[in-house]
XYZ file of C-alpha atoms in Angstrom:
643
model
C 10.195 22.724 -2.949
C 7.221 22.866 -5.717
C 8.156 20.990 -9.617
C 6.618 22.529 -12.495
C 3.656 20.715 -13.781
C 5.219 18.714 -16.040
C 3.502 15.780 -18.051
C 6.299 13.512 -15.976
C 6.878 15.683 -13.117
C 10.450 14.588 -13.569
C 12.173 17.135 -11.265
C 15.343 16.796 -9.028
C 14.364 15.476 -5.839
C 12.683 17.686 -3.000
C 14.979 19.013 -0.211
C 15.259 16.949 2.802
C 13.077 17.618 5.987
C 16.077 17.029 8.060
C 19.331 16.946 8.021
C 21.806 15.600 10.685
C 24.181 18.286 12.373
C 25.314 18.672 15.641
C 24.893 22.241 15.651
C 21.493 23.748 17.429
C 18.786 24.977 15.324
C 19.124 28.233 13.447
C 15.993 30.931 14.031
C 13.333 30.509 11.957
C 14.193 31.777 8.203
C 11.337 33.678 6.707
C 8.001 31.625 5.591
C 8.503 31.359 1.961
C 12.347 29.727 2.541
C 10.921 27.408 4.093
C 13.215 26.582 6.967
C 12.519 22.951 8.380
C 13.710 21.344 11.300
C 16.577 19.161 11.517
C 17.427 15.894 12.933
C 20.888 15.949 14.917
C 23.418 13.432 15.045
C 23.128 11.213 17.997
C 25.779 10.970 20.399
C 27.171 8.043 21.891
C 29.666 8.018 24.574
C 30.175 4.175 26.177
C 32.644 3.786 28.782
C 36.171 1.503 27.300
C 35.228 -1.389 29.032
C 32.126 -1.586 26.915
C 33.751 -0.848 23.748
C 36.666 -3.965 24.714
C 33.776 -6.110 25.503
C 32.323 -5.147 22.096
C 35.299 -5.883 20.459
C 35.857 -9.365 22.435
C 32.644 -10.725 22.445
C 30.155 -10.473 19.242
C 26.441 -9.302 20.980
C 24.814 -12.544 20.199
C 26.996 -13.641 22.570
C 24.612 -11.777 25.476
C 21.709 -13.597 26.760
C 18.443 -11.237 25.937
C 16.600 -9.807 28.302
C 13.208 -8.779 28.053
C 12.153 -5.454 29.862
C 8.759 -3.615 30.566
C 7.109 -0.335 30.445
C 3.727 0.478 32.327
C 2.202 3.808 32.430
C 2.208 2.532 36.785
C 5.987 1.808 36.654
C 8.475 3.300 37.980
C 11.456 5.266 37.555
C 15.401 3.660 36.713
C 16.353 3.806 40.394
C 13.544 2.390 41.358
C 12.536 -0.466 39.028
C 14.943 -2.159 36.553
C 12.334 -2.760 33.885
C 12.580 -6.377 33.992
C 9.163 -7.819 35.207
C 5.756 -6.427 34.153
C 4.631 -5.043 37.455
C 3.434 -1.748 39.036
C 5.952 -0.051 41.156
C 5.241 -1.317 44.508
C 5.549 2.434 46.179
C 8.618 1.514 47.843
C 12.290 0.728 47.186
C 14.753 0.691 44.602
C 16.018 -1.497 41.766
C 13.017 -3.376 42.383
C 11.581 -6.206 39.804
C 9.307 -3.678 38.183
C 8.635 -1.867 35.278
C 9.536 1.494 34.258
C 6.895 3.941 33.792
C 8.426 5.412 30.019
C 10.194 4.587 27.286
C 12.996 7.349 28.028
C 14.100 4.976 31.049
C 15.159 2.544 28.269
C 16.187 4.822 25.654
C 17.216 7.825 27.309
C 18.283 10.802 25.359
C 21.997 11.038 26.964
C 21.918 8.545 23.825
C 23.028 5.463 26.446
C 20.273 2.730 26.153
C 19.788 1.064 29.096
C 18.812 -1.990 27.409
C 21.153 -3.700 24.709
C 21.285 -5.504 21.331
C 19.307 -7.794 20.671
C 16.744 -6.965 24.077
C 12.645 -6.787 23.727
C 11.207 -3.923 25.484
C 6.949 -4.268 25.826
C 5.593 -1.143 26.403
C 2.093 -1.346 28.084
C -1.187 -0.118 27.112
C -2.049 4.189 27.694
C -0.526 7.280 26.647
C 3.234 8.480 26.534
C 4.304 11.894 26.155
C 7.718 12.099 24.073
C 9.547 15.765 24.112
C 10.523 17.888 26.446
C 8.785 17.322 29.885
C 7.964 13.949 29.553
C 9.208 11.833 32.051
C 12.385 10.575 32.457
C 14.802 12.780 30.246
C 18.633 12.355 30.792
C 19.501 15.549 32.843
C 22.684 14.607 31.845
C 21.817 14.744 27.574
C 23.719 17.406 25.918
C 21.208 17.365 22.676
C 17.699 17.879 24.893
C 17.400 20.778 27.024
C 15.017 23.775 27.524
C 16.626 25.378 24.943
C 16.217 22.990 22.359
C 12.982 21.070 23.107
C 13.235 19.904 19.562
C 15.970 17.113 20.283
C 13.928 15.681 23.243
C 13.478 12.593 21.764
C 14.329 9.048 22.533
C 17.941 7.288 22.177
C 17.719 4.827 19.055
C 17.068 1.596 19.944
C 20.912 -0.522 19.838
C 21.091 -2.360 16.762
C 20.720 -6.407 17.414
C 21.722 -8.764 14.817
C 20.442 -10.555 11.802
C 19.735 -13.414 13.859
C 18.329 -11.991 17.164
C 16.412 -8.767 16.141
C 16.408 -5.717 18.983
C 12.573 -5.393 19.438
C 10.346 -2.318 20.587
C 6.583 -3.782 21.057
C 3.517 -2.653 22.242
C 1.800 -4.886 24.281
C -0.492 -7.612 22.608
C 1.299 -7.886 19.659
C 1.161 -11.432 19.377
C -2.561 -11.396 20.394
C -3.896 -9.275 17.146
C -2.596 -5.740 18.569
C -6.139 -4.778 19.851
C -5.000 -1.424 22.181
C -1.336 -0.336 21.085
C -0.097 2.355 23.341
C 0.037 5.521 22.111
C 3.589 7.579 22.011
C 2.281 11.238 21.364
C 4.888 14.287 21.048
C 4.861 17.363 22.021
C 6.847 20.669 22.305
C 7.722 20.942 18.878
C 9.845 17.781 18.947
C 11.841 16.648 15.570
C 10.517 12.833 15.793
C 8.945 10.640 17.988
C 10.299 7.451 17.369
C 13.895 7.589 16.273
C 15.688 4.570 14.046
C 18.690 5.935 13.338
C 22.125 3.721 12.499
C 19.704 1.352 13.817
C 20.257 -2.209 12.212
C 18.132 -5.361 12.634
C 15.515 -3.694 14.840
C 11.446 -4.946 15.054
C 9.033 -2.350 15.847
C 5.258 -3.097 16.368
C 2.335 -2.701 17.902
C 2.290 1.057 18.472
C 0.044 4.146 17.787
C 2.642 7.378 16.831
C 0.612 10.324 16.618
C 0.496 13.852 18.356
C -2.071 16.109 20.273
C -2.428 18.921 18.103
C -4.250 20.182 15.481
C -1.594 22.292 13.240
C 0.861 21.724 10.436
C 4.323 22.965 10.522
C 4.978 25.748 8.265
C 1.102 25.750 6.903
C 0.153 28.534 4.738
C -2.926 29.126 6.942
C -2.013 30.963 9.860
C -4.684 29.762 12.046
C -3.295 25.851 10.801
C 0.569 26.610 11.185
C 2.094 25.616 14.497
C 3.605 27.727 16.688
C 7.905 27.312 16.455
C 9.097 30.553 17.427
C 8.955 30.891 21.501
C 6.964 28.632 23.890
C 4.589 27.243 24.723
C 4.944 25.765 21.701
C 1.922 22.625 21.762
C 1.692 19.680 21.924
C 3.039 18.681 18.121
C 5.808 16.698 16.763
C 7.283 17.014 12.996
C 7.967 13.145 12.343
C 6.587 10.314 13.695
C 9.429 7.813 12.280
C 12.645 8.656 11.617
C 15.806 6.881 10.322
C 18.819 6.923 8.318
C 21.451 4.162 7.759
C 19.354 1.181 8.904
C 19.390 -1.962 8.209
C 17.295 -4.827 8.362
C 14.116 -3.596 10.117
C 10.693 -4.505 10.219
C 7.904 -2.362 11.160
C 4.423 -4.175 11.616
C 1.245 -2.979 13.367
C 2.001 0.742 13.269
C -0.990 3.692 13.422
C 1.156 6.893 12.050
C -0.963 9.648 11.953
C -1.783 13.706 12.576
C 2.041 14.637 12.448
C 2.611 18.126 11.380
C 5.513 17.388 9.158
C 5.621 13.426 7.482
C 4.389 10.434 9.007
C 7.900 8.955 8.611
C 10.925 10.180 7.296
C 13.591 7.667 6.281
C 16.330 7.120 3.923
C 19.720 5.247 3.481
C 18.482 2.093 4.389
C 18.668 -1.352 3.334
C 16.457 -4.457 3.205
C 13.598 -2.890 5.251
C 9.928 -4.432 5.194
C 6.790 -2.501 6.555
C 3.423 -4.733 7.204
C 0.138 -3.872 8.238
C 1.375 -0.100 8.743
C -1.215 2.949 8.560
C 0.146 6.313 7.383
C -2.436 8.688 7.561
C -2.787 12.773 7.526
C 0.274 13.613 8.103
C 0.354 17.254 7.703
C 3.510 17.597 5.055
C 3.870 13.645 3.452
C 3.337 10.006 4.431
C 6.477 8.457 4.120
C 8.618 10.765 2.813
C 12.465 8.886 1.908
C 14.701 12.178 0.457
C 16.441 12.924 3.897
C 19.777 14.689 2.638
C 21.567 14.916 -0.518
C 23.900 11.702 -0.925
C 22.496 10.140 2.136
C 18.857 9.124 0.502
C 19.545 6.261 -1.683
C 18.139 2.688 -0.188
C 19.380 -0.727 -1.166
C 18.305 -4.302 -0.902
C 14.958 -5.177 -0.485
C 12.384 -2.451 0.522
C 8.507 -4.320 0.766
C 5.184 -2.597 2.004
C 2.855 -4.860 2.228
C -0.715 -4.322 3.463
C -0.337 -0.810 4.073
C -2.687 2.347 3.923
C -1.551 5.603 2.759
C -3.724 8.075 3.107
C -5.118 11.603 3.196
C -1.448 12.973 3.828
C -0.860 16.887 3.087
C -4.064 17.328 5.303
C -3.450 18.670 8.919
C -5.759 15.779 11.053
C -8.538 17.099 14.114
C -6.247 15.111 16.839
C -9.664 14.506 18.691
C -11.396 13.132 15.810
C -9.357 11.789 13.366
C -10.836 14.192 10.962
C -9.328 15.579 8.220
C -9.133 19.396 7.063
C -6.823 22.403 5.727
C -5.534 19.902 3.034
C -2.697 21.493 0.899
C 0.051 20.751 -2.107
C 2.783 22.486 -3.440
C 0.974 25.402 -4.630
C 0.380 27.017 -1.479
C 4.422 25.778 -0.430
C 3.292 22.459 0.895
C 4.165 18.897 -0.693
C 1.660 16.265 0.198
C 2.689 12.494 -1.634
C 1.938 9.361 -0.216
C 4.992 7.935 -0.295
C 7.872 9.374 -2.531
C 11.594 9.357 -2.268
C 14.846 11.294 -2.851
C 17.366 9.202 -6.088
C 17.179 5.497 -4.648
C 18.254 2.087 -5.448
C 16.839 -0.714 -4.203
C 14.135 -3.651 -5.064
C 10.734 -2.616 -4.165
C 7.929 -4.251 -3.831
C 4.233 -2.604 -2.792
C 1.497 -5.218 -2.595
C -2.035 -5.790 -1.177
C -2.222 -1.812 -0.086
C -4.140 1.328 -0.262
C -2.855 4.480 -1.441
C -5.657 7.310 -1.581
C -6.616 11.033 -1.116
C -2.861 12.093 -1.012
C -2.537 15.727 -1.986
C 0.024 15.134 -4.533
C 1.400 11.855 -6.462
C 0.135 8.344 -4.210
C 3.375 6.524 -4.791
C 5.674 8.136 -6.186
C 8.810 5.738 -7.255
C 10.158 8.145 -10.333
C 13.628 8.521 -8.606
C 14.470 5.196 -8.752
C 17.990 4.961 -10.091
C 17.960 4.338 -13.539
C 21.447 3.839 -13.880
C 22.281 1.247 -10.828
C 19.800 -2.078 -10.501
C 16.858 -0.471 -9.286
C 13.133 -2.634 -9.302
C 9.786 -1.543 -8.828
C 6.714 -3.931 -8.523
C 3.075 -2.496 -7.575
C 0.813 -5.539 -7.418
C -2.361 -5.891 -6.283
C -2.480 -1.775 -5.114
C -5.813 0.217 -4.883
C -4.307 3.890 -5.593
C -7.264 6.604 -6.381
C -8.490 10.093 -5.509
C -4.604 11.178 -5.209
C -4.387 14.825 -6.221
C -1.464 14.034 -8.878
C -0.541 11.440 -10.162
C -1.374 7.600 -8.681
C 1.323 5.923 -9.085
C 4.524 6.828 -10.486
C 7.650 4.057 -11.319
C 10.888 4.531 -12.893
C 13.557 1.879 -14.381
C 12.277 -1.723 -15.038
C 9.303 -2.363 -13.498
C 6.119 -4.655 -13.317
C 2.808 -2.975 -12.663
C -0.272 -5.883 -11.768
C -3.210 -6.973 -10.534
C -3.992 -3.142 -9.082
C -7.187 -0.652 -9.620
C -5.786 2.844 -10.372
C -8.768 5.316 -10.465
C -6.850 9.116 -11.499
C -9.575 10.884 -9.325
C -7.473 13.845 -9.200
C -9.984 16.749 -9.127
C -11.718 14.271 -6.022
C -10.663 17.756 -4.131
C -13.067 20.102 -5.587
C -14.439 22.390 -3.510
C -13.388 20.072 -0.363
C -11.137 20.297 2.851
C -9.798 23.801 1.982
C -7.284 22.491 -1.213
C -6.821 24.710 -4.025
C -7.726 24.322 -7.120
C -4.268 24.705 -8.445
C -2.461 21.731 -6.306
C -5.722 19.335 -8.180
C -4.369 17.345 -11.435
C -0.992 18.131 -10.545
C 1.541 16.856 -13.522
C -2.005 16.773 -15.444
C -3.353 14.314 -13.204
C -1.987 11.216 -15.593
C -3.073 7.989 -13.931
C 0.011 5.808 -14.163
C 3.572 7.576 -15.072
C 6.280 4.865 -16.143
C 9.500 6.117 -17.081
C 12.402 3.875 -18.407
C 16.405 4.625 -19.318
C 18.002 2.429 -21.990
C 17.512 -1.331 -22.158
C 15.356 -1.245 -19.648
C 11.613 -2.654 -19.343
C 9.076 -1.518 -17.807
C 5.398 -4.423 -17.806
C 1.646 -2.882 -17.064
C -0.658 -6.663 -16.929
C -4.232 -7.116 -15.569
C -5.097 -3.867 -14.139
C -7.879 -1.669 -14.058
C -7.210 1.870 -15.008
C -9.672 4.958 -15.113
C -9.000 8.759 -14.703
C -9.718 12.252 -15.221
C -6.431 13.649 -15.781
C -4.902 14.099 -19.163
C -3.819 10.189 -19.943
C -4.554 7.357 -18.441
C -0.715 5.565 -18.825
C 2.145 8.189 -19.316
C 5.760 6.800 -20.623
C 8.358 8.987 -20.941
C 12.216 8.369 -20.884
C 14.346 5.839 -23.096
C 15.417 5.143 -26.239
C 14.349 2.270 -29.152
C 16.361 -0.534 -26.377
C 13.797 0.853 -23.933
C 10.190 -1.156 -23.933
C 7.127 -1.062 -21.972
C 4.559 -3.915 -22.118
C 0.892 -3.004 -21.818
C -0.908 -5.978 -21.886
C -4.469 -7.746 -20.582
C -5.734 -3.554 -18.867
C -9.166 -2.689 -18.917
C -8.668 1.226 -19.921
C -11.157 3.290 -19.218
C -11.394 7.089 -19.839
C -13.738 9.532 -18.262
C -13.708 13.735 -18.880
C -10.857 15.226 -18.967
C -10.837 18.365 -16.364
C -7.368 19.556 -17.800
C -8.874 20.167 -20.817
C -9.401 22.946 -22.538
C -10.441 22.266 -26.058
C -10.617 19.339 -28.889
C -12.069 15.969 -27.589
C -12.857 16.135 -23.840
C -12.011 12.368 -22.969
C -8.716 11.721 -21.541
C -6.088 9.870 -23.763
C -4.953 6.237 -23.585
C -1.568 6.467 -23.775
C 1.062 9.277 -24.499
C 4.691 9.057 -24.928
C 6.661 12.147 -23.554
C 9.837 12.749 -25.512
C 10.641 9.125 -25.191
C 11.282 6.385 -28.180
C 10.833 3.640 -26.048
C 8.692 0.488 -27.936
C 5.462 0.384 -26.320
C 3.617 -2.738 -27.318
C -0.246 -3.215 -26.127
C -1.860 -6.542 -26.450
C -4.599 -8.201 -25.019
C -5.983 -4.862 -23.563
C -9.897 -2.986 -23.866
C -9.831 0.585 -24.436
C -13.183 2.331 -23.710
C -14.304 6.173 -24.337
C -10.494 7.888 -24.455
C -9.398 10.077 -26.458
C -9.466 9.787 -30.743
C -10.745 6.187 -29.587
C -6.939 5.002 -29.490
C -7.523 1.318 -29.655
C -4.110 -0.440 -31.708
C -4.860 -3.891 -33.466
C -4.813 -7.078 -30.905
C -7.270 -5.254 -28.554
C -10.639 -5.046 -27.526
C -12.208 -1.611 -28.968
C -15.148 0.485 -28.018
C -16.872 -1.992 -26.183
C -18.665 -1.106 -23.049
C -16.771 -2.812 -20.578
C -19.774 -4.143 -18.338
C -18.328 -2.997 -14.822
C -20.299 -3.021 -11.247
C -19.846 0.837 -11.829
C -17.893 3.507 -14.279
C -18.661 6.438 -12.478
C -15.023 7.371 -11.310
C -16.798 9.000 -7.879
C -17.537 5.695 -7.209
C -15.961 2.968 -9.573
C -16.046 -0.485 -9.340
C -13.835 -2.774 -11.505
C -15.649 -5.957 -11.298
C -16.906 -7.272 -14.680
C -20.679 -8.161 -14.935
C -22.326 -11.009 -16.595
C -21.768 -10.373 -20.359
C -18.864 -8.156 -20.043
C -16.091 -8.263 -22.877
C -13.483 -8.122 -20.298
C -14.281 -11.647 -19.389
C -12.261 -14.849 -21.137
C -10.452 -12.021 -23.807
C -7.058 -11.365 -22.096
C -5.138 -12.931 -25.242
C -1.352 -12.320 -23.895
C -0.213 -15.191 -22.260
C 1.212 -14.275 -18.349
C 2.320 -15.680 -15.468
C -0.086 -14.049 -13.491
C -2.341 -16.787 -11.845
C -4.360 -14.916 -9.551
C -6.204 -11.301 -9.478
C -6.682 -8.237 -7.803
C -8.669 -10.412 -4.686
C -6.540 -12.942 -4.714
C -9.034 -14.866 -7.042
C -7.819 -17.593 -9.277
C -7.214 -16.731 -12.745
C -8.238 -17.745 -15.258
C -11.889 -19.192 -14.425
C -13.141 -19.794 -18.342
C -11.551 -20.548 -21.554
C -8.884 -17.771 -20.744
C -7.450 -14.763 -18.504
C -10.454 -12.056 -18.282
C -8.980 -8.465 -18.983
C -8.279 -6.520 -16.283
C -7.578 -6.319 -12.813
C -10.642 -9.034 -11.277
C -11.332 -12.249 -13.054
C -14.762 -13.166 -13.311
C -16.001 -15.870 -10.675
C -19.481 -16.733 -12.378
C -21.251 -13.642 -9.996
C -20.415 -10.037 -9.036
C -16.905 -10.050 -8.240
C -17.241 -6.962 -6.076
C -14.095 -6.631 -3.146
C -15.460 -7.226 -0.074
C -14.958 -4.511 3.123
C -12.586 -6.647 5.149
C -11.873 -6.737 8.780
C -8.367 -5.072 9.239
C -5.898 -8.415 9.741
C -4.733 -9.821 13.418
C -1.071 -8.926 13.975
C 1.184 -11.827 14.232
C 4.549 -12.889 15.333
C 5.805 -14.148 12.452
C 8.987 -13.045 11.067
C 8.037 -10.690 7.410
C 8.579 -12.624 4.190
C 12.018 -11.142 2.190
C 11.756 -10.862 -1.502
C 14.525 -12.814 -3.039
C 16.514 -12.233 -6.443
C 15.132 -9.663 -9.088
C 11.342 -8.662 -7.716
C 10.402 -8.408 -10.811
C 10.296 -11.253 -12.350
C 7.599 -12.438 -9.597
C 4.602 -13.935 -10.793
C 1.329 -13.787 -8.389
C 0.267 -17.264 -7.193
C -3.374 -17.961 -6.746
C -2.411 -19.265 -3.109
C -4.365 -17.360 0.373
C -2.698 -14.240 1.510
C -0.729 -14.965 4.907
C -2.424 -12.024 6.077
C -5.752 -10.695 5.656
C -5.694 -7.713 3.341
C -7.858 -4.629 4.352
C -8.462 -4.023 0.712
C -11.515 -1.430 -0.060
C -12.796 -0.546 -3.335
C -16.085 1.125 -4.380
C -15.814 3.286 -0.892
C -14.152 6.252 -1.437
C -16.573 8.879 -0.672
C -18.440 10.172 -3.803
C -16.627 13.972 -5.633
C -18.266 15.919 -8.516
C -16.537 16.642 -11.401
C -14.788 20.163 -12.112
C -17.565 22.373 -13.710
C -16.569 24.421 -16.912
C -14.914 27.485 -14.936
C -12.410 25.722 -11.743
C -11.225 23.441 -14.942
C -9.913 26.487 -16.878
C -8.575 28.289 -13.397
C -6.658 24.552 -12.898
C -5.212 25.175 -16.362
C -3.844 28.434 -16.303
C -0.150 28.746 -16.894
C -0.293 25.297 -18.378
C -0.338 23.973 -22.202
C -1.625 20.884 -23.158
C -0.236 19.076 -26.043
C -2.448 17.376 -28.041
């Protein structure tokens, strides 16, 4: 599973964390294969009557129902889930609801609710694995044997007009208590999406009661897999293949022992106000099988946090420790994925104190019609690289601070998994005739570069135009001038072309004609432990972007531009201290999630409010020392560094 540290980190994709079979789970291989659970294929078995009605009637043709679960329902012979009410203590097939989500979903892979249903799931605490209530005794995936496949029955798929929708309670009233579904007994997944088309999940807390991390290096940290009593962990808190349509919203996905979510094949997804945080192996990790990982359509995060993932999480506290990468056999992104297609868009979102790459989009597909846009993104303190595209792409409005040795002597990380592909801020690469535009952002780091291009050939071009780049010490280096570089092209011919931009203390004092050169920037604060973007009174970022955009708004949603032109950089200048305010996290809401239409990248960013509040942070993160002398030259061993 660990790439070589290359400049790029261009390596075939990592090996999926599951794979669907419908055999039972081998024993354990030995640690350093790293065996890794697997999801199985669901099996469905609906009596012929159901299957002519199918076939007869299309399911929009149902009425929807809307059913209930309270933690003081009742079981399926005794309530029939369809009114939110205690079971009365008597009776059955009463108006009541049912007391856990197995009753709807059971794991004899038979909903008992169909496509296009609602099922609101109350406030408290539900246990999903084996011994939880309500599991099928007549399931031939979940048994004592295999406590792994105790999970929940997908939810039926609806259809594009009439979603199927799984909600906690009070998610159209700002999602205040979400109930919590919690595994345990070493189950593969806790909420399970697979074939699951045009499906709404929000409003729900997917976490687990246990300290460890599948597979850890640390023996006290690893989770026990090998005979019961196994604990009260789960590997995945999402997981999904071939699905379509979906929208999660409203989701707390954290303290997994294996990724927050796993999910790939799917098409025209959108994920809102989602949290992904300390998962023990990855956030959302997308490379579920060879073949099977590639996504289509439209794929948007929006207002998401990403965070602190290859770090096991103190269930209790929500702390984080035993953080770990690939060099002890661990992986840690943010989000990454296996060779994908798709149009992606990540906006308004937080990606930070990953143990590897923040987002890491390098497999997009070169070769099909693959789109990446990263606007208005806060990605630091990620222990590679921060963000990572591939094919044509547009990279604005966002603050990318390469805080990559922010690990240092912290959480129990080694010194090796810190600068990981030499910590270069922002890696583009691009295949032939492609293009690949970097506008208006704010870019700082410790690694070896600041902006990395590699790939192409002289049809290939990437745009750099309007940044504020700033370089600080390099800790990967060894020798020569200590500042890391501007810009470096790895074995690629692609034209690069910088207007419009300020360069400030990198390396040789790169600074091409058409730009701003060594000119102290004027920023609330340059200190990469605690950097602040936002240009002071006097600063020669402000009124000296000279490319022309479309860009119309900033990094806070600010109008732009407020003088005689753009300012350079990601925040435009309002006449004071621009500094991002702490927001409140944003009220959920019923509305349906916006769809990107045509080629994502040829958005522009209007100057218009947000729909939703964005929990955008910056100047926060908690303050890290630099790499003395002596960890910087034990991080470089076994690694050259061109010049």
């Amino acid at each position: 599973m660990n790439r070589p540290r290359t400049r790029h980190g261009r390596t075939q994709p990592r090996n999926a964390f599951f794979t669907v079979t419908g055999t039972p789970a081998p024993l354990p291989a030995p640690e350093h294969t790293m065996a890794i659970p697997r999801l199985r294929a669901l099996r469905f078995f609906l009596p012929i009557a159901m299957l002519v009605a199918s076939v007869v009637l299309p399911s929009h043709a149902f009425a929807a129902t809307t059913y209930y679960v309270r933690t003081d329902g009742g079981t399926d012979e005794q309530c029939n889930g369809r009114a939110d009410a205690p079971y009365p203590g008597s009776g059955n097939g009463v108006d009541c609801a049912w007391s856990h989500p197995n009753y709807a979903l059971p794991t004899n892979d038979r909903p008992r609710i169909d496509g296009g249903d609602t099922l609101i799931i109350g406030p408290g605490d539900y246990m999903i694995g084996w011994e939880s209530p309500g599991l099928s005794t007549k399931s031939l995936r979940c048994d004592r044997s295999s406590p792994y496949d105790c999970y929940p029955a997908a939810p039926p798929s609806g259809t594009p007009q009439q979603r199927t929708r799984i909600l906690g309670a009070g998610f159209d009233a700002g999602c205040k208590a979400p109930p919590r579904l919690w595994g345990t007994n070493r189950v593969d997944l806790v909420f399970n999406l697979q074939d699951a088309d045009n499906v709404e999940v929000g409003c729900l807390e997917i976490t687990d009661k246990s300290d460890c991390v599948e597979f850890h290096a640390n023996d006290e940290v690893r989770c026990e897999r090998d005979a019961p009593p196994f604990g009260q962990w789960a590997s995945i808190g999402i997981g999904a293949k071939r699905s379509r349509n979906v929208w999660l919203h409203d989701l707390n996905i954290h303290g997994l022992s294996g990724r927050g979510v796993m999910a790939g094949g799917l098409r025209d997804w959108t994920i809102e106000r989602v949290r992904i945080h300390a998962n023990g192996w990855a956030g959302w990790d997308g490379d579920v099988g060879e073949g099977e990982s590639s996504n289509d359509g439209d794929i948007v995060f929006r207002n998401v946090e990403i965070a602190w993932n290859g770090c096991a999480e103190h269930w209790q506290t929500g702390e984080p420790f035993a953080c770990w990468a690939q060099e002890e056999g661990g992986y840690g992104d943010g989000l990454g994925t296996g060779k994908t297609d798709g149009h992606w868009l990540v906006e308004d979102s937080r990606i930070h104190h990953n143990t590897s790459d923040g987002l890491d989009l390098l497999y997009t597909d070169e070769s099909k019609t693959a789109t990446v846009v990263v606007r208005r993104v806060y990605a630091a303190a990620n222990a590679g690289n921060q963000v990572k595209t591939a094919g044509n792409a547009l990279i604005e409005n966002s603050v990318i601070v390469g805080q990559c040795a922010y690990f240092h002597k912290k959480y129990e990380m080694s010194d090796g998994d810190m600068c990981r592909a030499y910590g270069n801020a922002l890696s583009i690469g691009v295949g032939p005739k492609q293009t690949a535009t970097v506008r208006h952002n704010t870019i700082t780091g410790e690694g070896d570069c600041l902006i990395l291009t590699a790939g192409g050939n002289q049809t290939s071009r990437v745009d750099i135009y309007n940044n504020a780049l700033i370089g600080q010490k390099d800790v990967t280096a060894s020798d020569g001038d200590m500042r890391s570089c501007a810009h470096y092209a790895d074995d690629s011919t692609a034209v690069v072309n910088f207007d419009g931009n300020a360069f400030w203390n990198v390396k040789d004092d790169m600074c091409p004609p058409g730009n701003v050169c060594g000119r102290e920037p004027k920023i609330a604060s340059l200190d990469i432990a605690n950097f602040d973007p936002a240009p002071l009174a006097g600063s020669p970022l402000i009124d000296h972007a000279t490319q022309n955009t479309s860009v119309t708004s900033d990094f806070l949603r600010q109008s732009r531009p407020m003088g005689a032109a753009a300012d350079i950089g990601a925040i435009e200048y309002q006449g004071g201290q621009a500094s991002a305010p702490a927001s409140p996290p944003p009220e959920g809401s019923k509305a349906a999630p916006a769809k990107v239409e045509g080629n994502a990248s040829n958005d522009t960013s209007g100057a218009s409010a947000p729909r939703q509040g964005s929990a955008l942070i910056i100047g926060t993160l908690a303050a890290a020392s630099l790499l003395t002398a002596g960890v910087a030259a034990a991080m470089r061993k076994g690694r050259g560094r061109k010049s």
